[in-house]
PDB file of C-alpha atoms in Angstrom:
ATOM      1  CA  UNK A1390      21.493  -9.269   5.355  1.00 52.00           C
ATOM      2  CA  UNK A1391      20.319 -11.076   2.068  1.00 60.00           C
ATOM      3  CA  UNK A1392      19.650  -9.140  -0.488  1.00 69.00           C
ATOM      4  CA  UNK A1393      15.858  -8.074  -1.224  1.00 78.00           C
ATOM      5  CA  UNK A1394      13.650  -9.474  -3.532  1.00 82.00           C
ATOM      6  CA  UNK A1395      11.437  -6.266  -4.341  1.00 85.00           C
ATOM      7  CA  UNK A1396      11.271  -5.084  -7.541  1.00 86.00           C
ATOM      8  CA  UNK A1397       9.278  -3.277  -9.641  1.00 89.00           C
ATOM      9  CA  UNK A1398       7.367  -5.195 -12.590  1.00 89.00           C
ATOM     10  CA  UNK A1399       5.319  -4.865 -15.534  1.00 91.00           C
ATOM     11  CA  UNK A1400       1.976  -4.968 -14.534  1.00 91.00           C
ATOM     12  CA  UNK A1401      -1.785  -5.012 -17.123  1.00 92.00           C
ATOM     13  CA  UNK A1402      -4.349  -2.743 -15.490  1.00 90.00           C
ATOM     14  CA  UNK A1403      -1.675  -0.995 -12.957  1.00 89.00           C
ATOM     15  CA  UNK A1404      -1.244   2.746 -12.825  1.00 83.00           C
ATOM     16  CA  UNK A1405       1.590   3.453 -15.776  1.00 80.00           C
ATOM     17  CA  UNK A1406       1.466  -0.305 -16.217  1.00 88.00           C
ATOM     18  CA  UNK A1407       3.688  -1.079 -13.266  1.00 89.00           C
ATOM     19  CA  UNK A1408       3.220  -2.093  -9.868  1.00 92.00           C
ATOM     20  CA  UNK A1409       5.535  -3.379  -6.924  1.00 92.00           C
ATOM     21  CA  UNK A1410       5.815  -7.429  -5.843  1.00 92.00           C
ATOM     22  CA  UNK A1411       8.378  -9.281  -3.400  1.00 89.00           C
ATOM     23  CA  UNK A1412       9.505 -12.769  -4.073  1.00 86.00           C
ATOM     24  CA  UNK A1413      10.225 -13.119  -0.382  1.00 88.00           C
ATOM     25  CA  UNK A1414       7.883 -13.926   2.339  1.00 89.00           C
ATOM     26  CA  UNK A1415       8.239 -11.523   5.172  1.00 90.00           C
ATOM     27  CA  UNK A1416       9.615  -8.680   3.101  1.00 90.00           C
ATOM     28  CA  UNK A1417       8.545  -5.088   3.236  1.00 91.00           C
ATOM     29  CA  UNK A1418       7.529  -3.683  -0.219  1.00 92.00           C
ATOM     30  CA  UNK A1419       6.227  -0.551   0.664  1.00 90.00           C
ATOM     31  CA  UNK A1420       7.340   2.336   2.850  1.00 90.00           C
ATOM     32  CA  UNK A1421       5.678   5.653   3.277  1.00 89.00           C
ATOM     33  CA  UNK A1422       5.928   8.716   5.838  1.00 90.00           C
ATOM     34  CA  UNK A1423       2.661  10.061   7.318  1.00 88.00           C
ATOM     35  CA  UNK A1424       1.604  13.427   6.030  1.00 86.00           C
ATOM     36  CA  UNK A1425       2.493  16.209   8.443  1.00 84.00           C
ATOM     37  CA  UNK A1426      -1.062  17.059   8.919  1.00 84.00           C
ATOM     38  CA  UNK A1427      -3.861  15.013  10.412  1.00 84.00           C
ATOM     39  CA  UNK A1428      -4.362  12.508  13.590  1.00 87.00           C
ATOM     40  CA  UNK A1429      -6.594  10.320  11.776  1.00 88.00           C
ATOM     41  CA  UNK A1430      -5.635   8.214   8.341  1.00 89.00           C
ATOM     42  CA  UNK A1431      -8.001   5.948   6.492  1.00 88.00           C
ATOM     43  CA  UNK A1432      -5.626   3.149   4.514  1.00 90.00           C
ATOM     44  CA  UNK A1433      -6.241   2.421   1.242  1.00 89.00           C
ATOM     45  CA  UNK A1434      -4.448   0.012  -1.633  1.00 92.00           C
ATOM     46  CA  UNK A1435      -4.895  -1.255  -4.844  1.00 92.00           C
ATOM     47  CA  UNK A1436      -3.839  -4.714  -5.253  1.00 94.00           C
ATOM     48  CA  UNK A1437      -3.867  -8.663  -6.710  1.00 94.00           C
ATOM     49  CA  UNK A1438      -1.737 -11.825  -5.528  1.00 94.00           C
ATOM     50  CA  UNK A1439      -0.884 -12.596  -1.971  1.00 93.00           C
ATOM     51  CA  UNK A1440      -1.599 -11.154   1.559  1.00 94.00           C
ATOM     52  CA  UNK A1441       0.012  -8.093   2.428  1.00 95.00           C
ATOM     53  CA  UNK A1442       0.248  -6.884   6.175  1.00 95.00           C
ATOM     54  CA  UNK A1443       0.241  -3.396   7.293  1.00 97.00           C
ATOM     55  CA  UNK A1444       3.104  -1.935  10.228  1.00 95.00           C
ATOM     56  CA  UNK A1445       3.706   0.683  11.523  1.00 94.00           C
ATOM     57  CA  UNK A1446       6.881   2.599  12.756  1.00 89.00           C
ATOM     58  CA  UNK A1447       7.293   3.471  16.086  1.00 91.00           C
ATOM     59  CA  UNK A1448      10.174   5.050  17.747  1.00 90.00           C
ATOM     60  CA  UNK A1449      12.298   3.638  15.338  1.00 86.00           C
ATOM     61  CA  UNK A1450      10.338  -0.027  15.639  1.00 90.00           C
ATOM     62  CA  UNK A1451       7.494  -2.154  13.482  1.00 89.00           C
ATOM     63  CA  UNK A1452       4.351  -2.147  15.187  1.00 94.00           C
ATOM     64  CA  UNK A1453       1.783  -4.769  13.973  1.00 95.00           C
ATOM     65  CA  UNK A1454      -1.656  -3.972  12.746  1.00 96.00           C
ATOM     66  CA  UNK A1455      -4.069  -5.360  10.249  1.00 93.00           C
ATOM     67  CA  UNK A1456      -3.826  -8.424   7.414  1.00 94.00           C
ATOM     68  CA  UNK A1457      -5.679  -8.637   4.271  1.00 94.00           C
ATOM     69  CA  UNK A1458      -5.246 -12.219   3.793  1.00 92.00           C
ATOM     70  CA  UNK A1459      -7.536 -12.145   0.180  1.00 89.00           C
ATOM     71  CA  UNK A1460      -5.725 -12.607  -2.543  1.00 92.00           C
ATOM     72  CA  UNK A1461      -7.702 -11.061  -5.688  1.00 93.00           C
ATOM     73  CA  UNK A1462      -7.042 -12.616  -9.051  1.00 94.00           C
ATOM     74  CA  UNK A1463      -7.981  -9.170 -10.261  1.00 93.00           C
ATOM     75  CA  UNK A1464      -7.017  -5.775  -9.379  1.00 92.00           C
ATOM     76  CA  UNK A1465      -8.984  -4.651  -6.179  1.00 92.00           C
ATOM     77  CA  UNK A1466      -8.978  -1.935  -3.995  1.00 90.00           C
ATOM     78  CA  UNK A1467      -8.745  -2.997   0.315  1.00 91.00           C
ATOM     79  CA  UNK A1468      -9.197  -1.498   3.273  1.00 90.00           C
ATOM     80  CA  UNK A1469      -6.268  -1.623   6.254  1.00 94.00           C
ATOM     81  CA  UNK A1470      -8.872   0.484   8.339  1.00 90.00           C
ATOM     82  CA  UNK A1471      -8.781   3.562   9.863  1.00 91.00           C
ATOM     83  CA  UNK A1472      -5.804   4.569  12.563  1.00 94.00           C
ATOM     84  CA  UNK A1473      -4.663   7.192  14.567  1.00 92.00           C
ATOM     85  CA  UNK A1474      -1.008   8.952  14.284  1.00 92.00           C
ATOM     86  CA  UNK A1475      -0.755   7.875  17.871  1.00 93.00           C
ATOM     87  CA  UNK A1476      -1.462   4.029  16.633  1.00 94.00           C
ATOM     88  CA  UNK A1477       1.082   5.046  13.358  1.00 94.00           C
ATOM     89  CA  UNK A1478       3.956   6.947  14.791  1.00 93.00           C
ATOM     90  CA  UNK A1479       6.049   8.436  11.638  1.00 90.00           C
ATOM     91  CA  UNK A1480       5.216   5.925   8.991  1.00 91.00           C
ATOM     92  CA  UNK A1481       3.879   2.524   7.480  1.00 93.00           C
ATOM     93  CA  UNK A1482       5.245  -0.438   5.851  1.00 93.00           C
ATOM     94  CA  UNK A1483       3.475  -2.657   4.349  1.00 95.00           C
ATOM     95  CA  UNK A1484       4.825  -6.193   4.160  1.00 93.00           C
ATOM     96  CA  UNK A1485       4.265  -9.543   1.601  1.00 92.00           C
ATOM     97  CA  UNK A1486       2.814 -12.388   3.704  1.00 87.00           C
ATOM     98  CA  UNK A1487       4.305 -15.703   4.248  1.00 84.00           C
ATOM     99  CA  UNK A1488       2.885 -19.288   4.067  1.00 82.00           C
ATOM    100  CA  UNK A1489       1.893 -19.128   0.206  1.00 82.00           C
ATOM    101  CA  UNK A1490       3.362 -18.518  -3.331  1.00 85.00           C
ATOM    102  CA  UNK A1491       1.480 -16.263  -4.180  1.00 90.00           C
ATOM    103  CA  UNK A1492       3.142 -13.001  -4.525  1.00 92.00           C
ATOM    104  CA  UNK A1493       1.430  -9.922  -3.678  1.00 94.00           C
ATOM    105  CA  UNK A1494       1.341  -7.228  -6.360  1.00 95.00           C
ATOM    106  CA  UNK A1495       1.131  -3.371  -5.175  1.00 94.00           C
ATOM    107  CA  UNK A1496      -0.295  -0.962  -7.558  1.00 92.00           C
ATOM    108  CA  UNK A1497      -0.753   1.819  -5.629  1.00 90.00           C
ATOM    109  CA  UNK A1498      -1.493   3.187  -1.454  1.00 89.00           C
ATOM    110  CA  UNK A1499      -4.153   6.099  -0.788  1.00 85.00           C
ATOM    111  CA  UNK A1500      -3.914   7.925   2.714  1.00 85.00           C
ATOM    112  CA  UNK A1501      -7.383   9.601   3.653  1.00 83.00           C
ATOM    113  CA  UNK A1502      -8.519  11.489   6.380  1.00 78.00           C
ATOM    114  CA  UNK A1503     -12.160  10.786   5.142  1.00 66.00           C
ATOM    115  CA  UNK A1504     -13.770   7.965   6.821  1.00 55.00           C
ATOM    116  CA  UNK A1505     -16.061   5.249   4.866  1.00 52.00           C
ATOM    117  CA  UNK A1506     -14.545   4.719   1.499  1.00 52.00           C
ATOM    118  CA  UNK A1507     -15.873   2.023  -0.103  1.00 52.00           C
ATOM    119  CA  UNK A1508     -13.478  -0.694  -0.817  1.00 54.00           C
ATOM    120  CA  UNK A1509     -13.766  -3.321  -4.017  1.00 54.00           C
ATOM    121  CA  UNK A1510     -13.117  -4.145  -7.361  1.00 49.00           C
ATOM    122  CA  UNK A1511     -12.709  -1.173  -9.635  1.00 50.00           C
ATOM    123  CA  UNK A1512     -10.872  -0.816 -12.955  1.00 45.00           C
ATOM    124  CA  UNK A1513      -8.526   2.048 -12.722  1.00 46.00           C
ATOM    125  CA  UNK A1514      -9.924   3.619 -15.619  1.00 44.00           C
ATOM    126  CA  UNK A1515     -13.340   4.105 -13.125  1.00 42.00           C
ATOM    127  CA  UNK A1516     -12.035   4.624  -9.756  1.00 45.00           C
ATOM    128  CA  UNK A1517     -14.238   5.279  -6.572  1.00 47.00           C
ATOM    129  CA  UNK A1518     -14.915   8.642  -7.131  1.00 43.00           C
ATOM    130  CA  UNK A1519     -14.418   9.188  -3.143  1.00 42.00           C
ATOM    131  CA  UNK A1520     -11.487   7.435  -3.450  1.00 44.00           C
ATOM    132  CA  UNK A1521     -10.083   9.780  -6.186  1.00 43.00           C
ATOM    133  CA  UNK A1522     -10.855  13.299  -4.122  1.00 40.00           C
ATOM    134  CA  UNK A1523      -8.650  11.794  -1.703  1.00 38.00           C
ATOM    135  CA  UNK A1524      -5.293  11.890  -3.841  1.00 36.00           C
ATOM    136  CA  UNK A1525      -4.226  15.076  -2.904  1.00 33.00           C
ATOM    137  CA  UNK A1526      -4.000  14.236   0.746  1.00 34.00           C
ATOM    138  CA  UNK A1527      -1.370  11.342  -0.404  1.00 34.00           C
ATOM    139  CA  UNK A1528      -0.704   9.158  -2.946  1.00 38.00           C
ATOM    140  CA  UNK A1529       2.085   6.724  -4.249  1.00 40.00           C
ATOM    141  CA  UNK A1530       1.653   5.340  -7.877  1.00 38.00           C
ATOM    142  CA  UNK A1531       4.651   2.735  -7.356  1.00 36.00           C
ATOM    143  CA  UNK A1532       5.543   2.367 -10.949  1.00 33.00           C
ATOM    144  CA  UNK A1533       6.717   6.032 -10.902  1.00 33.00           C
ATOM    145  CA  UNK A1534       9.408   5.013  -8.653  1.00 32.00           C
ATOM    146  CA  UNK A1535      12.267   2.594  -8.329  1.00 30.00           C
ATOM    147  CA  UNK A1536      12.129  -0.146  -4.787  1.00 34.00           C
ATOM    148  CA  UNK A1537      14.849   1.111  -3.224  1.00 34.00           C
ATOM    149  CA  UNK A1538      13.441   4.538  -3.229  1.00 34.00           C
ATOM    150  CA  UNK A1539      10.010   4.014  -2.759  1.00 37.00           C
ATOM    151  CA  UNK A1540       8.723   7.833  -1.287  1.00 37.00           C
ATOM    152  CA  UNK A1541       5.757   9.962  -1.529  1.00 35.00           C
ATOM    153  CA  UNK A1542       6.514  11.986  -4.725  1.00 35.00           C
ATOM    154  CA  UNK A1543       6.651  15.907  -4.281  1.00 37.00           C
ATOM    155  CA  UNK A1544       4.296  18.251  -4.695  1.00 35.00           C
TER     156      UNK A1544
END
């Protein structure tokens, strides 16, 4: 298996300054277990660069959802939608798209059960309020971790 490609990087306007990119198409760059609670999760990210595809895993297998093929010069929150555990199974991975050069860059993923967030451009010193009540349900700020342990931080 070749090596991977995900790293974390440097990154103006990301949480602590650092976010989470792949230089591989195809590659996951983010992995996260679902909260023991709740059968319902809105999907939330703050991102520039490249598409990035969300998956789920499934007794032990990817499952493919939703794309967000926009690709923001600026940082911007998205949308994946809103799924059930039964459409989830234990966790998501979200994956760097193919067919462009652009690399995705991952700042940070926000689980909700609270449907109807608004989604768009926000600097992070002014989140969506809505979207900042939700970070106690679950929230990863990747530059707080390394990629090759990439987990929901405790507490």
């Amino acid at each position: 298996m070749p090596p991977s490609t995900v790293q974390v990087v440097e990154a103006a306007g990301a949480s602590g300054g650092k976010a989470v990119t792949s230089g591989k198409e195809w590659e996951p760059i983010f992995a996260l277990p679902l909260p023991a609670e709740g059968q319902r999760f809105e999907i939330h990210f703050r991102h520039l660069g490249g598409p990035i595809q969300l998956k789920s895993v499934i007794d032990g297998k990817q499952k493919e959802h939703n794309w967000i093929w926009d690709q923001p010069e600026q940082w911007k929150w998205s949308s994946f939608g809103t799924y059930t555990r039964e459409q989830l199974g234990t966790s998501i991975v979200l994956i760097r798209g193919g067919k462009t050069t652009i690399e995705p860059v991952l700042d940070c993923v926000v689980l909700t059960q609270k449907e109807n967030i608004p989604t768009g451009t926000a600097p992070l010193n002014v989140p969506d309020p809505i979207v900042e009540k939700t970070h106690r349900h679950a929230q990863l700020r990747l530059g707080q971790v390394s990629p090759s342990s990439i987990r929901a931080p405790e507490g």
